[in-house]
Amino acid sequence: MARITIKHKREKPIINQHPWIFSGAIAGYEGTMQPGDIVSIRAHDGQFLAQGYWNPDSQIEARLLSWDKDPIDEMWWRNMIQRAINARANQTNSAYRLINAENDYLPGLIVDRYGDWLVMQSLTLGIEKRKHMIADILSVLLDIQGIYERSDVDVREKEGLSLHTGIIWGKEPPEEIIIQENGYKIAVDVYNGHKTGFYLDQAGNRALIGQMAQGKRILNLFSYTGGFGVHALANGADYVVNVDASMEVLETAEANLTHNNLPLDRAEHIQADVFAYLREVDDLFDIVILDPPKFAHSKQQLESAARGYKDINLNAFNVVKPGGYLMTYSCSGALSADLFQKIVFGALADSGRQAQIIQHLSAGEDHPVALTFPEGEYLKGLLLRVY
Ligand code: SAH
């Protein structure tokens, strides 16, 4: 097998099982290797460290798969995929993340389950070259009807890959899949929906809103298809206002109320830019949910992202009734939980309000974070009581 030799004193993160090797850590190459091939990673003195797949077109030149010498063959992939499936055996929802890339020690591979259908994202060349094998393994291990590929994600360009969508195995999914989440029905469009169709990472937090909702007036900002609102109304919320920039997702949000036999006259759907909406609204709410899209796509965008988060959090504090709650999130991987909390603190200081942290929030257990891979902890939230 071809080898990559790591620079002296750059082995530590590899030994500690961080999955990425940047080109700057590489001293040299031995043998012939094609982009996407599995290579052996060696220390400067030739000692074996790990195996991973190689892509010379990516700044992350190798992503590590294993730290022993056993061959990475089809059986290896099958065992790792089975391990990820086993870890979701206690899922009660019909939709959840089945494989969480680096965090399931399968770099570059996302697989989400929507009932009888899987949606797969191949984010790297190493996965791209093996995606049909992976789809075949999934079709053998799971009782499913089809696997649809949503590899229409910009990060692929950093790997020299173009964007791609299409059936990869089995039948075409229907235009609308009705999933069951915490007992409620939600319509998902795996062809055009965001990410693989739905924000599965918020499932547990939507259940939490359900627990808090009885008799409350709730403002659901960046609502997408209204998952938080469905949970709130189904649990006796007085009134829900869903706000999103996209009319299309708001139409689905309204349809989702009907799917759950919820009263349409207890909900309002407002198409607006949340930044502008928060400046105009002169109403107070018992609970405000603030779940914006990713503002920071890289470390370079942190400063402008921080301004954005501060702006909406400041204005969100101002529409919470005294004694009410703000549930606020960031899904920017480049922004640490610590920095996010500092930004929210800055917003609070400017608002002149008082707030207490009731809970630190994150994605559910179908989105594990590998302890060796802090970059995997992208979703962080705070549940605050506001006075
Ligand atoms: N809370 C949702 C997920 C939110 S995703 C859930 O539980 O499913 C972020 C949403 O913000 C998307 O639906 C997107 O259309 C919307 N969005 C992005 N920028 C916006 C803006 N400036 N104003 C309003 N909505 C925006």
XYZ file of C-alpha atoms and ligand atoms in Angstrom:
413
model
C 0.000 0.000 0.000
C 1.210 3.524 -0.769
C 2.433 5.547 2.187
C 2.257 9.114 3.391
C 4.943 10.193 5.841
C 4.046 12.800 8.417
C 6.439 15.569 9.462
C 8.351 15.049 12.685
C 6.376 16.328 15.703
C 3.111 16.454 13.719
C 2.030 12.904 14.692
C 0.288 13.726 17.971
C -3.226 14.542 16.669
C -3.095 11.466 14.427
C -2.184 9.211 17.343
C -5.016 10.878 19.300
C -7.370 9.972 16.442
C -8.250 13.369 15.059
C -9.536 12.323 11.616
C -7.966 15.060 9.438
C -4.466 15.439 8.016
C -3.813 18.844 6.435
C -1.334 19.063 3.564
C 1.043 21.110 5.731
C 1.658 18.111 8.023
C 2.841 15.845 5.202
C 6.595 15.250 4.662
C 6.472 12.873 1.692
C 4.866 10.106 -0.366
C 5.994 6.558 -1.278
C 4.518 4.237 -3.880
C 1.797 4.953 -6.416
C -1.563 6.269 -5.277
C -4.616 7.529 -7.076
C -6.829 10.253 -5.594
C -9.366 8.598 -3.292
C -7.181 5.550 -2.537
C -6.622 4.200 0.957
C -3.084 4.948 2.075
C -0.939 4.035 5.049
C 0.046 6.941 7.303
C 3.541 6.722 8.799
C 5.559 8.680 11.331
C 8.879 10.272 10.231
C 10.707 7.117 11.388
C 8.442 4.832 9.311
C 6.302 3.663 12.235
C 2.680 2.851 11.274
C 0.121 5.373 12.580
C -3.180 4.975 10.728
C -4.977 4.377 7.432
C -7.126 6.822 5.563
C -8.251 7.964 2.140
C -6.247 10.529 0.192
C -7.306 13.520 -1.895
C -4.489 15.749 -3.177
C -7.075 18.347 -4.328
C -8.310 18.975 -0.799
C -6.596 20.997 1.923
C -7.576 18.104 4.165
C -5.343 15.758 2.212
C -6.186 12.609 4.120
C -9.122 11.589 6.306
C -8.442 8.770 8.705
C -10.543 5.643 8.899
C -8.618 3.286 11.155
C -5.687 3.142 13.517
C -4.831 -0.522 13.009
C -3.413 -2.461 10.087
C -6.459 -4.605 9.234
C -7.421 -4.100 5.599
C -10.108 -1.497 4.883
C -12.172 -3.737 2.626
C -15.907 -4.147 2.078
C -16.225 -6.082 5.348
C -14.611 -3.170 7.198
C -17.178 -0.718 5.768
C -19.990 -3.106 6.529
C -18.900 -3.457 10.170
C -18.593 0.299 10.647
C -21.982 0.954 9.038
C -23.538 -1.769 11.208
C -21.982 -0.139 14.289
C -23.632 3.183 13.403
C -26.975 1.458 12.779
C -26.755 -0.387 16.130
C -26.172 2.920 17.917
C -29.596 4.103 16.648
C -31.457 0.932 17.643
C -33.424 2.742 20.360
C -34.679 5.552 18.070
C -38.427 5.903 18.342
C -38.869 8.524 15.612
C -39.227 7.328 12.018
C -36.625 9.872 10.879
C -33.145 10.322 12.314
C -29.482 10.556 11.370
C -28.048 7.104 10.763
C -24.439 8.029 9.972
C -22.914 11.277 11.206
C -19.701 11.382 9.162
C -16.482 11.996 11.149
C -18.469 11.588 14.370
C -19.311 7.987 13.472
C -15.686 7.532 12.365
C -16.862 7.511 8.730
C -15.502 10.842 7.439
C -17.429 12.503 4.628
C -20.502 10.267 4.859
C -23.916 11.467 6.013
C -26.923 9.148 5.914
C -30.354 10.189 7.193
C -33.323 7.873 7.508
C -36.854 8.991 6.620
C -39.026 5.952 7.248
C -38.460 3.481 4.419
C -36.105 5.865 2.622
C -32.519 6.897 3.109
C -30.934 10.143 1.998
C -27.183 10.072 1.570
C -24.622 12.855 1.258
C -21.162 12.117 -0.061
C -18.966 15.030 1.006
C -15.485 13.818 -0.022
C -13.730 12.080 -2.885
C -12.962 9.065 -0.685
C -16.693 8.509 -0.105
C -17.618 9.445 -3.686
C -15.477 6.599 -5.025
C -17.163 4.109 -2.687
C -20.730 5.438 -2.590
C -22.262 2.615 -4.618
C -20.626 0.001 -2.399
C -21.890 1.915 0.671
C -25.418 2.122 -0.778
C -25.374 -1.626 -1.469
C -24.280 -2.364 2.121
C -27.052 -0.107 3.492
C -29.624 -1.859 1.298
C -28.560 -5.239 2.696
C -28.461 -4.151 6.353
C -31.740 -2.197 6.399
C -35.278 -2.878 5.273
C -35.685 0.127 2.987
C -37.228 0.975 -0.369
C -34.684 3.356 -1.792
C -31.668 5.575 -1.264
C -31.637 9.108 -2.672
C -28.444 11.109 -2.940
C -28.413 14.796 -1.917
C -24.779 15.597 -2.605
C -25.732 19.166 -3.536
C -23.525 20.669 -0.857
C -20.927 23.392 -1.467
C -18.208 21.705 0.627
C -17.837 19.168 -2.183
C -16.157 21.886 -4.244
C -13.302 21.912 -1.730
C -12.771 18.260 -2.676
C -12.822 18.971 -6.418
C -16.293 17.434 -6.745
C -19.317 18.896 -8.511
C -22.772 18.900 -6.933
C -25.008 15.921 -7.617
C -28.462 14.574 -6.757
C -30.281 11.408 -7.844
C -31.383 7.896 -6.967
C -28.445 5.782 -5.872
C -30.277 2.560 -4.994
C -33.822 1.163 -5.224
C -36.999 3.122 -5.902
C -37.645 6.860 -6.152
C -38.920 8.330 -2.874
C -42.345 10.015 -3.016
C -42.439 13.808 -3.356
C -43.592 14.024 0.230
C -42.631 11.655 3.043
C -44.648 11.998 6.241
C -42.321 11.280 9.154
C -43.281 10.651 12.780
C -41.397 12.815 15.257
C -42.166 12.562 18.974
C -45.622 11.321 17.931
C -46.343 14.115 15.426
C -46.533 14.045 11.647
C -44.201 16.230 9.609
C -44.052 16.393 5.807
C -40.549 16.146 4.375
C -39.474 16.851 0.790
C -36.194 14.981 0.356
C -35.758 16.356 -3.180
C -35.919 20.088 -2.422
C -35.925 20.404 1.375
C -32.958 21.900 3.234
C -30.048 19.600 4.119
C -31.372 16.092 3.422
C -34.965 17.328 3.776
C -35.417 18.198 7.433
C -33.537 19.583 10.469
C -33.377 16.251 12.259
C -30.849 17.639 14.741
C -33.574 19.635 16.546
C -35.916 16.688 17.236
C -35.159 16.545 20.984
C -35.414 20.312 21.362
C -38.772 20.327 19.588
C -39.964 17.812 22.210
C -38.688 20.188 24.916
C -40.764 23.047 23.478
C -43.740 20.689 23.616
C -43.191 20.288 27.359
C -43.083 24.061 27.890
C -45.898 25.106 25.571
C -49.147 24.721 27.527
C -51.085 28.001 27.434
C -48.164 29.947 25.943
C -47.828 32.479 23.096
C -44.867 31.384 21.040
C -42.769 33.169 18.426
C -40.972 30.627 16.208
C -38.309 32.548 14.285
C -36.616 30.882 11.275
C -39.409 28.335 11.496
C -38.646 26.310 8.340
C -41.573 23.824 8.041
C -42.828 24.653 11.513
C -41.656 21.617 13.512
C -41.372 23.599 16.762
C -44.827 25.087 16.164
C -46.464 21.678 15.631
C -45.011 20.460 18.947
C -46.152 23.619 20.706
C -49.759 23.612 19.445
C -50.135 19.868 19.962
C -49.219 20.477 23.604
C -51.743 23.218 24.229
C -49.940 26.384 23.190
C -52.293 29.348 22.969
C -50.854 30.798 19.784
C -47.850 30.239 17.505
C -46.292 32.691 15.075
C -43.994 31.041 12.522
C -41.649 33.438 10.725
C -39.478 32.456 7.755
C -38.118 34.117 4.628
C -39.418 31.345 2.385
C -43.107 31.202 1.444
C -42.711 27.611 0.319
C -41.606 26.306 3.736
C -44.382 28.302 5.425
C -46.950 26.571 3.218
C -45.594 23.232 4.421
C -45.652 24.576 8.007
C -49.361 25.283 7.640
C -49.979 21.881 6.035
C -48.131 20.275 8.953
C -50.730 21.721 11.339
C -53.470 20.072 9.275
C -51.563 16.759 9.233
C -51.827 16.822 13.039
C -55.441 18.073 13.205
C -54.291 21.293 14.874
C -56.380 24.483 14.765
C -55.191 26.819 11.991
C -56.712 29.819 13.775
C -54.147 29.429 16.558
C -51.236 29.964 14.205
C -49.930 32.705 11.984
C -47.428 32.300 9.180
C -45.385 35.365 8.355
C -43.032 35.597 5.409
C -40.347 38.042 6.515
C -36.673 38.639 7.051
C -36.267 37.978 10.766
C -33.779 40.851 11.157
C -36.399 43.297 9.856
C -39.374 41.584 11.515
C -37.810 41.865 14.973
C -37.385 45.607 14.515
C -41.056 46.081 13.680
C -42.957 43.650 15.885
C -44.589 45.325 18.877
C -45.878 42.269 20.639
C -44.558 40.197 23.555
C -44.299 36.407 23.708
C -43.956 33.832 26.479
C -41.454 31.821 24.450
C -39.246 32.968 21.575
C -37.403 30.364 19.502
C -34.449 31.678 17.502
C -32.960 29.018 15.216
C -31.160 30.843 12.385
C -29.286 29.248 9.486
C -25.499 28.970 9.650
C -24.076 32.526 9.708
C -20.373 31.505 9.822
C -19.292 29.080 7.092
C -15.619 29.492 8.061
C -13.410 31.127 10.691
C -13.007 34.111 8.328
C -16.732 34.850 8.639
C -16.771 34.752 12.452
C -16.794 38.507 12.932
C -19.722 39.243 10.653
C -21.538 36.170 11.988
C -21.061 37.435 15.549
C -22.669 40.753 14.567
C -25.621 38.876 13.070
C -26.124 36.674 16.128
C -25.859 39.669 18.436
C -28.397 41.663 16.430
C -31.119 39.008 16.419
C -30.529 37.956 20.025
C -30.685 41.556 21.240
C -33.969 42.149 19.411
C -35.321 38.765 20.475
C -34.712 39.579 24.166
C -36.893 42.653 23.659
C -39.945 40.640 22.599
C -39.871 38.163 25.516
C -42.401 38.807 28.296
C -40.763 39.202 31.709
C -40.502 35.682 33.126
C -40.695 34.184 29.635
C -38.110 32.152 27.729
C -35.695 32.600 24.857
C -34.464 29.430 23.160
C -31.528 30.557 21.038
C -29.228 28.591 18.717
C -26.182 28.697 16.529
C -25.469 25.916 14.031
C -22.161 27.461 12.891
C -19.434 24.857 13.432
C -16.805 27.602 13.257
C -18.334 29.332 16.308
C -17.598 27.646 19.651
C -20.250 27.174 22.316
C -18.197 29.457 24.538
C -18.083 32.289 22.002
C -21.790 31.870 21.239
C -22.622 32.268 24.925
C -20.442 35.407 25.065
C -22.295 36.887 22.070
C -25.676 36.194 23.680
C -24.340 37.762 26.875
C -23.347 40.865 24.881
C -26.858 41.051 23.437
C -28.380 40.718 26.901
C -26.193 43.515 28.265
C -27.348 45.862 25.485
C -30.987 44.888 25.976
C -31.005 45.912 29.614
C -32.879 42.695 30.486
C -31.852 39.924 32.910
C -31.545 36.262 31.939
C -30.673 32.898 33.453
C -29.379 29.784 31.712
C -31.919 27.026 32.285
C -30.336 24.505 29.910
C -27.464 24.120 27.474
C -28.890 22.550 24.320
C -27.392 20.473 21.530
C -28.334 18.043 18.784
C -29.837 14.688 19.757
C -28.048 11.392 20.311
C -28.449 10.388 16.664
C -25.967 13.255 16.031
C -23.121 12.111 18.313
C -19.923 14.175 18.488
C -16.678 12.182 18.432
C -14.663 13.288 21.463
C -11.600 13.407 19.219
C -13.387 15.789 16.818
C -14.575 19.003 18.504
C -15.414 20.390 15.026
C -18.352 17.969 15.078
C -20.185 19.966 17.741
C -21.879 22.438 15.390
C -25.292 22.907 17.022
C -25.415 24.692 20.350
C -28.260 26.399 22.067
C -29.268 28.080 25.276
C -32.619 27.971 26.981
C -32.840 31.243 28.896
C -35.415 32.597 31.312
C -35.698 36.304 30.702
C -36.788 39.043 33.123
N -36.153 25.649 13.332
C -36.274 24.943 12.078
C -35.018 24.990 11.251
C -34.547 26.386 10.879
S -33.522 26.420 9.490
C -36.758 23.521 12.353
O -36.931 23.142 13.517
O -36.950 22.766 11.396
C -33.370 28.079 9.098
C -34.538 28.698 8.357
O -34.277 30.091 8.275
C -34.785 28.230 6.934
O -36.105 27.789 6.819
C -34.593 29.500 6.055
O -35.561 29.606 5.025
C -34.799 30.588 7.048
N -34.100 31.868 6.828
C -32.831 32.076 6.440
N -32.516 33.377 6.497
C -33.622 34.029 6.949
C -33.935 35.371 7.258
N -33.023 36.352 7.125
N -35.166 35.668 7.719
C -36.095 34.692 7.873
N -35.848 33.393 7.623
C -34.640 33.064 7.150
